[in-house]
Short mmCIF file of C-alpha atoms and ligand atoms in Angstrom, two decimals:
data_model
loop_
_atom_site.label_atom_id
_atom_site.label_comp_id
_atom_site.label_asym_id
_atom_site.label_seq_id
_atom_site.Cartn_x
_atom_site.Cartn_y
_atom_site.Cartn_z
CA UNK A 224 -71.71 -48.50 27.18
CA UNK A 225 -70.36 -47.07 23.94
CA UNK A 226 -70.10 -43.39 23.22
CA UNK A 227 -71.90 -43.54 19.88
CA UNK A 228 -74.40 -45.96 18.40
CA UNK A 229 -74.34 -46.97 14.77
CA UNK A 230 -77.42 -45.97 12.86
CA UNK A 231 -77.82 -49.59 11.76
CA UNK A 232 -78.24 -50.72 15.38
CA UNK A 233 -80.57 -47.82 16.02
CA UNK A 234 -82.80 -48.92 13.16
CA UNK A 235 -82.79 -52.67 13.93
CA UNK A 236 -86.35 -53.28 15.21
CA UNK A 237 -85.25 -56.39 17.15
CA UNK A 238 -82.70 -54.52 19.25
CA UNK A 239 -83.32 -51.46 21.38
CA UNK A 240 -80.79 -48.78 20.53
CA UNK A 241 -78.11 -48.28 23.16
CA UNK A 242 -78.45 -44.63 24.10
CA UNK A 243 -76.18 -44.67 27.14
CA UNK A 244 -73.45 -42.07 27.39
CA UNK A 245 -69.74 -42.66 27.91
CA UNK A 246 -70.11 -42.58 31.74
CA UNK A 247 -66.50 -41.65 32.19
CA UNK A 248 -67.17 -39.13 34.94
CA UNK A 249 -70.58 -40.07 36.26
CA UNK A 250 -72.57 -43.27 36.50
CA UNK A 251 -75.90 -42.81 38.22
CA UNK A 252 -76.78 -46.52 38.12
CA UNK A 253 -73.68 -47.43 40.10
CA UNK A 254 -74.22 -44.50 42.45
CA UNK A 255 -77.83 -45.43 43.23
CA UNK A 256 -77.08 -49.17 43.42
CA UNK A 257 -74.31 -48.59 45.96
CA UNK A 258 -75.82 -45.91 48.12
CA UNK A 259 -79.58 -46.35 48.13
CA UNK A 260 -79.65 -49.51 50.32
CA UNK A 261 -77.64 -47.55 52.85
CA UNK A 262 -80.06 -44.64 52.82
CA UNK A 263 -82.92 -47.12 53.18
CA UNK A 264 -81.26 -48.70 56.22
CA UNK A 265 -80.90 -45.25 57.78
CA UNK A 266 -84.54 -44.51 56.95
CA UNK A 267 -85.70 -47.80 58.49
CA UNK A 268 -84.01 -46.76 61.73
CA UNK A 269 -85.68 -43.33 61.70
CA UNK A 270 -82.33 -41.63 61.20
CA UNK A 271 -83.23 -39.43 58.22
CA UNK A 272 -86.14 -37.13 57.39
CA UNK A 273 -86.32 -35.87 60.96
CA UNK A 274 -88.17 -32.60 61.55
CA UNK A 275 -87.22 -30.59 64.60
CA UNK A 276 -87.68 -27.41 66.46
CA UNK A 277 -84.38 -25.73 67.24
CA UNK A 278 -84.03 -24.76 70.90
CA UNK A 279 -80.26 -24.61 70.65
CA UNK A 280 -77.55 -26.48 68.75
CA UNK A 281 -77.41 -28.83 71.72
CA UNK A 282 -81.15 -29.37 71.98
CA UNK A 283 -83.33 -30.14 68.98
CA UNK A 284 -86.91 -31.20 69.71
CA UNK A 285 -89.08 -33.48 67.58
CA UNK A 286 -92.59 -32.00 67.94
CA UNK A 287 -95.31 -34.28 69.27
CA UNK A 288 -92.92 -37.00 70.48
CA UNK A 289 -91.23 -35.48 73.51
CA UNK A 290 -87.91 -36.58 71.98
CA UNK A 291 -85.05 -34.09 72.28
CA UNK A 292 -81.49 -34.59 71.18
CA UNK A 293 -78.11 -32.92 70.79
CA UNK A 294 -76.89 -32.26 67.27
CA UNK A 295 -73.47 -33.92 66.98
CA UNK A 296 -73.22 -33.33 63.22
CA UNK A 297 -73.61 -29.59 62.78
CA UNK A 298 -70.92 -27.87 60.69
CA UNK A 299 -71.50 -24.63 62.57
CA UNK A 300 -68.17 -25.27 64.28
CA UNK A 301 -68.11 -21.97 66.15
CA UNK A 302 -71.85 -21.88 66.82
CA UNK A 303 -72.18 -18.74 64.68
CA UNK A 304 -75.45 -19.97 63.12
CA UNK A 305 -77.19 -18.69 66.24
CA UNK A 306 -74.87 -15.87 67.29
CA UNK A 307 -76.84 -12.71 68.27
CA UNK A 308 -74.76 -10.57 65.85
CA UNK A 309 -75.54 -12.94 62.96
CA UNK A 310 -79.26 -13.01 63.76
CA UNK A 311 -79.33 -9.24 64.22
CA UNK A 312 -77.52 -8.88 60.89
CA UNK A 313 -80.37 -10.69 59.15
CA UNK A 314 -83.05 -8.53 60.70
CA UNK A 315 -81.31 -5.22 60.07
CA UNK A 316 -80.44 -6.12 56.46
CA UNK A 317 -84.08 -6.91 55.69
CA UNK A 318 -85.26 -3.73 57.49
CA UNK A 319 -82.69 -1.60 55.66
CA UNK A 320 -83.45 -2.89 52.16
CA UNK A 321 -87.13 -3.70 52.58
CA UNK A 322 -86.74 -6.77 50.39
CA UNK A 323 -85.55 -10.39 50.35
CA UNK A 324 -83.68 -9.97 47.06
CA UNK A 325 -84.01 -8.07 43.80
CA UNK A 326 -84.79 -11.24 41.83
CA UNK A 327 -82.66 -9.80 39.08
CA UNK A 328 -79.44 -11.25 37.73
CA UNK A 329 -76.64 -9.73 39.82
CA UNK A 330 -74.59 -9.52 36.63
CA UNK A 331 -76.86 -6.60 35.74
CA UNK A 332 -78.06 -5.08 39.00
CA UNK A 333 -77.17 -5.85 42.61
CA UNK A 334 -78.10 -4.16 45.87
CA UNK A 335 -75.54 -1.92 47.55
CA UNK A 336 -75.63 -4.19 50.60
CA UNK A 337 -74.05 -6.94 48.47
CA UNK A 338 -71.31 -4.51 47.45
CA UNK A 339 -70.78 -3.83 51.15
CA UNK A 340 -70.44 -7.56 51.85
CA UNK A 341 -67.89 -7.90 49.03
CA UNK A 342 -65.84 -5.05 50.56
CA UNK A 343 -66.13 -6.44 54.09
CA UNK A 344 -65.02 -9.95 53.15
CA UNK A 345 -62.38 -8.60 50.81
CA UNK A 346 -60.84 -6.69 53.68
CA UNK A 347 -61.23 -9.65 56.06
CA UNK A 348 -59.71 -12.31 53.79
CA UNK A 349 -57.34 -10.15 51.71
CA UNK A 350 -58.71 -10.98 48.24
CA UNK A 351 -61.34 -9.84 45.76
CA UNK A 352 -64.62 -11.56 46.64
CA UNK A 353 -67.27 -13.02 44.37
CA UNK A 354 -70.32 -14.06 46.40
CA UNK A 355 -72.88 -16.67 45.29
CA UNK A 356 -75.76 -18.68 46.68
CA UNK A 357 -73.54 -21.67 47.48
CA UNK A 358 -69.95 -22.84 47.15
CA UNK A 359 -71.28 -25.52 44.79
CA UNK A 360 -72.46 -22.79 42.39
CA UNK A 361 -69.08 -21.02 42.64
CA UNK A 362 -67.21 -24.21 41.77
CA UNK A 363 -69.61 -25.17 38.96
CA UNK A 364 -69.15 -21.68 37.52
CA UNK A 365 -65.38 -21.46 37.72
CA UNK A 366 -63.95 -24.92 36.97
CA UNK A 367 -65.10 -25.17 33.31
CA UNK A 368 -63.48 -21.77 32.67
CA UNK A 369 -60.24 -22.96 34.28
CA UNK A 370 -60.35 -25.97 31.93
CA UNK A 371 -61.05 -23.84 28.86
CA UNK A 372 -58.12 -21.55 29.68
CA UNK A 373 -60.14 -18.42 30.47
CA UNK A 374 -58.98 -17.95 34.06
CA UNK A 375 -55.27 -17.54 33.27
CA UNK A 376 -52.99 -17.36 30.23
CA UNK A 377 -51.66 -20.62 28.83
CA UNK A 378 -54.60 -22.04 26.88
CA UNK A 379 -56.83 -24.96 27.88
CA UNK A 380 -55.60 -26.72 31.01
CA UNK A 381 -55.33 -30.40 31.82
CA UNK A 382 -57.49 -30.77 34.94
CA UNK A 383 -56.08 -33.00 37.69
CA UNK A 384 -58.68 -33.72 40.38
CA UNK A 385 -57.57 -35.14 43.71
CA UNK A 386 -59.35 -38.47 44.32
CA UNK A 387 -60.65 -37.13 47.65
CA UNK A 388 -61.87 -33.80 46.23
CA UNK A 389 -65.33 -32.97 47.58
CA UNK A 390 -68.29 -34.13 45.48
CA UNK A 391 -69.11 -30.51 44.56
CA UNK A 392 -65.85 -30.47 42.54
CA UNK A 393 -65.83 -33.97 41.05
CA UNK A 394 -69.46 -33.38 40.04
CA UNK A 395 -68.17 -30.87 37.45
CA UNK A 396 -65.61 -33.23 35.86
CA UNK A 397 -67.91 -34.15 32.97
CA UNK A 398 -68.43 -30.48 32.10
CA UNK A 399 -64.69 -29.77 32.33
CA UNK A 400 -64.10 -32.73 30.03
CA UNK A 401 -66.02 -30.88 27.32
CA UNK A 402 -63.23 -28.29 27.46
CA UNK A 403 -60.03 -30.22 28.19
CA UNK A 404 -58.45 -33.47 29.36
CA UNK A 405 -59.63 -34.48 32.86
CA UNK A 406 -57.50 -36.75 35.08
CA UNK A 407 -57.88 -38.03 38.65
CA UNK A 408 -54.83 -38.48 40.88
CA UNK A 409 -54.38 -40.35 44.13
CA UNK A 410 -54.75 -38.20 47.25
CA UNK A 411 -51.95 -35.60 47.39
CA UNK A 412 -49.95 -37.46 44.70
CA UNK A 413 -47.39 -34.74 43.96
CA UNK A 414 -45.34 -37.05 41.72
CA UNK A 415 -48.32 -37.63 39.43
CA UNK A 416 -49.06 -33.89 39.30
CA UNK A 417 -45.38 -33.12 38.55
CA UNK A 418 -45.36 -35.72 35.76
CA UNK A 419 -48.52 -34.21 34.29
CA UNK A 420 -46.91 -30.75 34.42
CA UNK A 421 -43.89 -32.06 32.49
CA UNK A 422 -46.08 -33.76 29.93
CA UNK A 423 -48.53 -30.92 29.19
CA UNK A 424 -47.96 -27.16 28.90
CA UNK A 425 -50.89 -26.05 31.11
CA UNK A 426 -52.22 -27.93 34.11
CA UNK A 427 -54.63 -27.20 36.96
CA UNK A 428 -54.97 -29.06 40.25
CA UNK A 429 -58.36 -29.28 41.98
CA UNK A 430 -58.85 -30.35 45.60
CA UNK A 431 -59.81 -29.41 49.16
CA UNK A 432 -57.61 -27.27 51.42
CA UNK A 433 -58.50 -29.08 54.65
CA UNK A 434 -60.24 -32.39 53.95
CA UNK A 435 -63.42 -33.31 55.83
CA UNK A 436 -62.20 -36.85 56.49
CA UNK A 437 -58.91 -35.60 57.89
CA UNK A 438 -55.66 -34.33 56.44
CA UNK A 439 -54.89 -31.31 54.27
CA UNK A 440 -53.66 -30.41 50.78
CA UNK A 441 -49.91 -30.86 50.22
CA UNK A 442 -49.72 -27.11 49.82
CA UNK A 443 -45.94 -26.60 49.97
CA UNK A 444 -45.36 -29.14 47.21
CA UNK A 445 -48.21 -27.71 45.13
CA UNK A 446 -46.83 -24.17 45.43
CA UNK A 447 -43.41 -25.44 44.36
CA UNK A 448 -44.99 -26.99 41.25
CA UNK A 449 -46.78 -23.72 40.61
CA UNK A 450 -43.47 -21.86 40.82
CA UNK A 451 -41.71 -24.32 38.51
CA UNK A 452 -44.45 -25.21 36.00
CA UNK A 453 -47.15 -22.58 36.28
CA UNK A 454 -49.59 -25.05 37.91
CA UNK A 455 -53.02 -23.50 38.53
CA UNK A 456 -54.38 -24.24 42.02
CA UNK A 457 -58.10 -24.44 42.71
CA UNK A 458 -58.59 -25.02 46.42
CA UNK A 459 -61.91 -25.49 48.26
CA UNK A 460 -61.40 -24.60 51.91
CA UNK A 461 -64.99 -24.96 53.15
CA UNK A 462 -63.89 -27.08 56.10
CA UNK A 463 -61.35 -24.70 57.59
CA UNK A 464 -62.69 -21.20 57.02
CA UNK A 465 -63.47 -19.42 60.32
CA UNK A 466 -61.77 -22.10 62.43
CA UNK A 467 -58.21 -21.58 61.14
CA UNK A 468 -56.39 -18.25 60.79
CA UNK A 469 -56.24 -15.00 62.73
CA UNK A 470 -59.23 -13.69 60.80
CA UNK A 471 -60.68 -17.10 60.05
CA UNK A 472 -59.26 -17.04 56.52
CA UNK A 473 -58.75 -20.81 56.55
CA UNK A 474 -55.93 -23.26 55.98
CA UNK A 475 -54.95 -22.32 52.41
CA UNK A 476 -55.38 -18.53 52.59
CA UNK A 477 -53.38 -18.33 55.83
CA UNK A 478 -50.48 -20.00 53.97
CA UNK A 479 -50.67 -18.42 50.53
CA UNK A 480 -52.01 -15.44 48.58
CA UNK A 481 -54.60 -15.78 45.86
CA UNK A 482 -53.17 -14.79 42.48
CA UNK A 483 -53.39 -15.26 38.76
CA UNK A 484 -52.80 -18.99 39.25
CA UNK A 485 -54.42 -19.50 42.64
CA UNK A 486 -58.16 -19.46 43.35
CA UNK A 487 -59.68 -20.36 46.70
CA UNK A 488 -63.39 -21.02 47.19
CA UNK A 489 -65.36 -21.69 50.35
CA UNK A 490 -68.84 -22.27 51.63
CA UNK A 491 -70.12 -19.74 54.14
CA UNK A 492 -72.63 -22.36 55.25
CA UNK A 493 -70.31 -24.17 57.65
CA UNK A 494 -68.02 -22.53 60.22
CA UNK A 495 -68.85 -19.03 58.95
CA UNK A 496 -72.46 -19.62 59.98
CA UNK A 497 -74.31 -17.48 57.43
CA UNK A 498 -74.96 -19.49 54.26
CA UNK A 499 -73.78 -18.63 50.75
CA UNK A 500 -70.42 -19.28 49.16
CA UNK A 501 -67.55 -17.15 47.87
CA UNK A 502 -64.57 -17.21 45.56
CA UNK A 503 -61.36 -15.47 46.62
CA UNK A 504 -59.89 -13.93 43.46
CA UNK A 505 -56.95 -11.72 42.54
CA UNK A 506 -58.85 -9.09 40.55
CA UNK A 507 -62.19 -7.35 40.27
CA UNK A 508 -62.02 -7.92 36.53
CA UNK A 509 -62.03 -11.68 37.08
CA UNK A 510 -65.11 -11.44 39.32
CA UNK A 511 -66.90 -9.48 36.59
CA UNK A 512 -65.83 -11.97 33.94
CA UNK A 513 -67.13 -14.87 36.04
CA UNK A 514 -70.44 -13.21 36.67
CA UNK A 515 -70.89 -12.92 32.89
CA UNK A 516 -69.66 -16.35 31.86
CA UNK A 517 -69.67 -18.53 34.98
CA UNK A 518 -73.02 -20.26 34.38
CA UNK A 519 -74.91 -20.41 37.71
CA UNK A 520 -72.90 -17.43 38.98
CA UNK A 521 -74.81 -15.26 36.54
CA UNK A 522 -78.09 -16.95 35.73
CA UNK A 523 -79.13 -18.16 39.16
CA UNK A 524 -80.53 -16.44 42.23
CA UNK A 525 -78.35 -13.87 43.91
CA UNK A 526 -77.32 -14.23 47.54
CA UNK A 527 -80.45 -13.29 49.44
CA UNK A 528 -80.55 -10.18 51.61
CA UNK A 529 -81.05 -12.21 54.84
CA UNK A 530 -77.96 -14.27 53.94
CA UNK A 531 -75.97 -11.11 53.21
CA UNK A 532 -77.09 -9.69 56.57
CA UNK A 533 -76.05 -12.89 58.35
CA UNK A 534 -72.65 -12.78 56.61
CA UNK A 535 -72.14 -9.13 57.59
CA UNK A 536 -72.94 -10.08 61.20
CA UNK A 537 -70.52 -13.00 61.05
CA UNK A 538 -67.82 -10.77 59.53
CA UNK A 539 -68.23 -8.46 62.54
CA UNK A 540 -67.58 -11.40 64.88
CA UNK A 541 -64.57 -12.40 62.74
CA UNK A 542 -63.11 -8.90 63.27
CA UNK A 543 -63.52 -8.99 67.03
CA UNK A 544 -61.44 -10.76 69.70
CA UNK A 545 -64.39 -13.13 70.08
CA UNK A 546 -63.22 -15.10 67.01
CA UNK A 547 -60.03 -16.12 68.80
CA UNK A 548 -62.03 -17.04 71.90
CA UNK A 549 -64.41 -19.23 69.89
CA UNK A 550 -61.52 -20.89 68.06
CA UNK A 551 -59.89 -21.58 71.45
CA UNK A 552 -63.16 -22.99 72.85
CA UNK A 553 -63.39 -25.32 69.84
CA UNK A 554 -59.79 -26.45 70.35
CA UNK A 555 -60.44 -27.13 74.04
CA UNK A 556 -63.50 -29.25 73.16
CA UNK A 557 -61.50 -31.13 70.54
CA UNK A 558 -58.70 -31.76 73.03
CA UNK A 559 -61.23 -33.10 75.53
CA UNK A 560 -62.81 -35.37 72.91
CA UNK A 561 -59.40 -36.67 71.80
CA UNK A 562 -58.35 -37.31 75.39
CA UNK A 563 -61.53 -39.25 76.26
CA UNK A 564 -61.83 -41.08 72.93
CA UNK A 565 -58.59 -41.14 70.92
CA UNK A 566 -59.20 -41.75 67.20
CA UNK A 567 -56.86 -41.67 64.17
CA UNK A 568 -57.90 -38.05 63.48
CA UNK A 569 -57.02 -36.88 67.00
CA UNK A 570 -54.98 -33.70 67.18
CA UNK A 571 -55.42 -32.70 63.52
CA UNK A 572 -56.89 -29.30 64.42
CA UNK A 573 -60.09 -29.90 62.46
CA UNK A 574 -63.49 -30.57 64.05
CA UNK A 575 -64.51 -33.79 62.26
CA UNK A 576 -64.01 -37.06 64.13
CA UNK A 577 -64.68 -40.63 63.03
CA UNK A 578 -65.46 -43.50 65.37
CA UNK A 579 -64.75 -46.72 63.48
CA UNK A 580 -66.88 -49.78 64.24
CA UNK A 581 -66.33 -51.99 61.19
CA UNK A 582 -69.56 -53.24 59.62
CA UNK A 583 -72.34 -51.03 58.27
CA UNK A 584 -75.22 -52.65 60.21
CA UNK A 585 -73.33 -52.12 63.44
CA UNK A 586 -72.73 -48.45 62.57
CA UNK A 587 -76.43 -47.91 61.86
CA UNK A 588 -77.43 -49.72 65.07
CA UNK A 589 -74.97 -47.63 67.11
CA UNK A 590 -76.23 -44.41 65.55
CA UNK A 591 -79.85 -45.47 66.19
CA UNK A 592 -79.23 -46.28 69.86
CA UNK A 593 -77.33 -43.03 70.41
CA UNK A 594 -80.21 -41.16 68.82
CA UNK A 595 -82.63 -42.90 71.19
CA UNK A 596 -80.40 -41.71 74.05
CA UNK A 597 -80.44 -38.11 72.81
CA UNK A 598 -77.51 -37.68 70.42
CA UNK A 599 -77.62 -37.44 66.64
CA UNK A 600 -74.47 -38.73 64.93
CA UNK A 601 -74.12 -39.85 61.30
CA UNK A 602 -73.55 -43.50 60.48
CA UNK A 603 -71.07 -43.64 57.59
CA UNK A 604 -70.46 -46.68 55.43
CA UNK A 605 -69.60 -47.71 51.89
CA UNK A 606 -69.50 -45.86 49.52
CA UNK A 607 -68.87 -42.88 51.86
CA UNK A 608 -65.96 -44.85 53.37
CA UNK A 609 -64.37 -48.15 52.19
CA UNK A 610 -66.18 -51.43 52.94
CA UNK A 611 -65.46 -52.74 56.45
CA UNK A 612 -64.58 -49.25 57.71
CA UNK A 613 -68.08 -48.16 58.70
CA UNK A 614 -68.54 -46.01 61.75
CA UNK A 615 -69.89 -42.76 63.07
CA UNK A 616 -68.99 -39.26 62.04
CA UNK A 617 -69.33 -36.49 64.59
CA UNK A 618 -68.47 -32.81 64.46
CA UNK A 619 -67.25 -30.99 67.53
CA UNK A 620 -68.30 -27.37 68.08
CA UNK A 621 -67.21 -24.47 70.25
CA UNK A 622 -70.69 -24.21 71.78
CA UNK A 623 -70.75 -27.71 73.28
CA UNK A 624 -70.06 -27.99 77.00
CA UNK A 625 -67.46 -30.30 78.52
CA UNK A 626 -70.30 -32.14 80.30
CA UNK A 627 -72.10 -32.79 77.01
CA UNK A 628 -68.99 -34.15 75.31
CA UNK A 629 -68.12 -36.31 78.33
CA UNK A 630 -71.67 -37.72 78.55
CA UNK A 631 -71.77 -38.46 74.80
CA UNK A 632 -68.47 -40.34 74.92
CA UNK A 633 -69.68 -42.25 77.98
CA UNK A 634 -72.63 -43.57 75.93
CA UNK A 635 -70.40 -44.37 72.94
CA UNK A 636 -67.95 -46.32 75.10
CA UNK A 637 -70.72 -48.26 76.81
CA UNK A 638 -72.37 -49.15 73.48
CA UNK A 639 -69.13 -50.09 71.73
CA UNK A 640 -68.78 -52.85 74.34
CA UNK A 641 -72.22 -54.30 73.52
CA UNK A 642 -73.43 -56.45 70.67
CA UNK A 643 -75.49 -53.70 69.11
CA UNK A 644 -76.98 -55.62 66.25
CA UNK A 645 -79.10 -57.61 68.75
CA UNK A 646 -80.26 -54.50 70.55
CA UNK A 647 -84.10 -54.33 70.85
CA UNK A 648 -84.09 -50.66 69.76
CA UNK A 649 -83.43 -51.82 66.23
C1 PLP B 831 -69.95 -28.64 52.39
C2 PLP B 831 -68.96 -28.44 51.31
C3 PLP B 831 -69.33 -27.82 50.10
C4 PLP B 831 -70.74 -27.39 49.81
O1 PLP B 831 -70.93 -26.05 50.16
P1 PLP B 831 -72.26 -25.30 49.68
O2 PLP B 831 -72.00 -23.87 50.02
O3 PLP B 831 -73.38 -25.88 50.46
O4 PLP B 831 -72.40 -25.52 48.23
C5 PLP B 831 -68.37 -27.62 49.16
N1 PLP B 831 -67.10 -28.02 49.36
C6 PLP B 831 -66.70 -28.64 50.48
C7 PLP B 831 -65.29 -29.05 50.67
C8 PLP B 831 -67.64 -28.88 51.50
O5 PLP B 831 -67.26 -29.51 52.61
#
């Protein structure tokens, strides 16, 4: 409970010393206490730990059971995870290099095919590119150096995290707090950020570009604060890359340049369909600096050759007219979904939809019955969403057919009218 323990208490044989940390930015006991019962409920309904064979994104088969189902929760929004060019990219990259990876820190030695990927993505997204195994590793590497003042002039920066920032960012708060003051603001609270900018000489804002639960960063206001106060912007656009922008550059990059005070990061393991993560930076020098000092960016595995091959294949699709066609197919499927089942997120241009049902047990029962009928959707409940706002989360993709979406919604509508918690399939 307390940050330090007096040596007297530590020596008192009748009292166990309190060794707990400050728990200002993480509290595993609370996390486990709140979320484990929920995971257990999902497990009891057979909704996690499922092993499948992948016939297509719309047909996963559980071996030995005869059960097949459509994946309604894949983040491969354009279906690129099984695009022939992406698969071919993997095979030809492995053939060309004759290896999976060098197993050597990329800070020292990296294969030319990684250099080629950096050039390809640099040209595609209009920024210097630093690739890594995951977006999580990119964020964990960069944020502490933003806090310490090494990413831009101005000294250590006060770090303002948006309350809705993805877990991969808030996970690094405790490390940032070793370098500078860490604050959390309400979602898109520009007034709070402006006040912080007036109070402290150097400030950084950390949040998503397009948020997975709907909505987007208040980018115009943030850019104005950058102009006026030199606010550093760290934006994670994992949920909009590939699906927004003429070249799939995402929500933030299609509206602003990266620069000395603006860094964008994204996963390539969602819409892009390849795996890996990247930072969009304003200079090669910064990429080199990060690979030396950005923790997991330098010490960890490099992006594997198959992943690089997949990303090169995906980049080729991004350059072709097919990208626009896939984006349009996704939009058409979203429009159909919104027409048949209007939800509060309807029309927001992003592929995540929530179907609210209220209580957690009802959400789990609905998810379980839909699974029995051949559709996997995620039940979401506290602490993922506030208490009493449980429901289902589904992701729409370009490679779903109108018939599949219509049939799924038919089942949802039928089940929403029933008292699911008494259903025998429980
Ligand atoms: C999924 C997601 C991540 C994680 O990406 P990885 O590449 O798997 O680390 C990070 N940020 C956001 C906003 C995400 O939605």
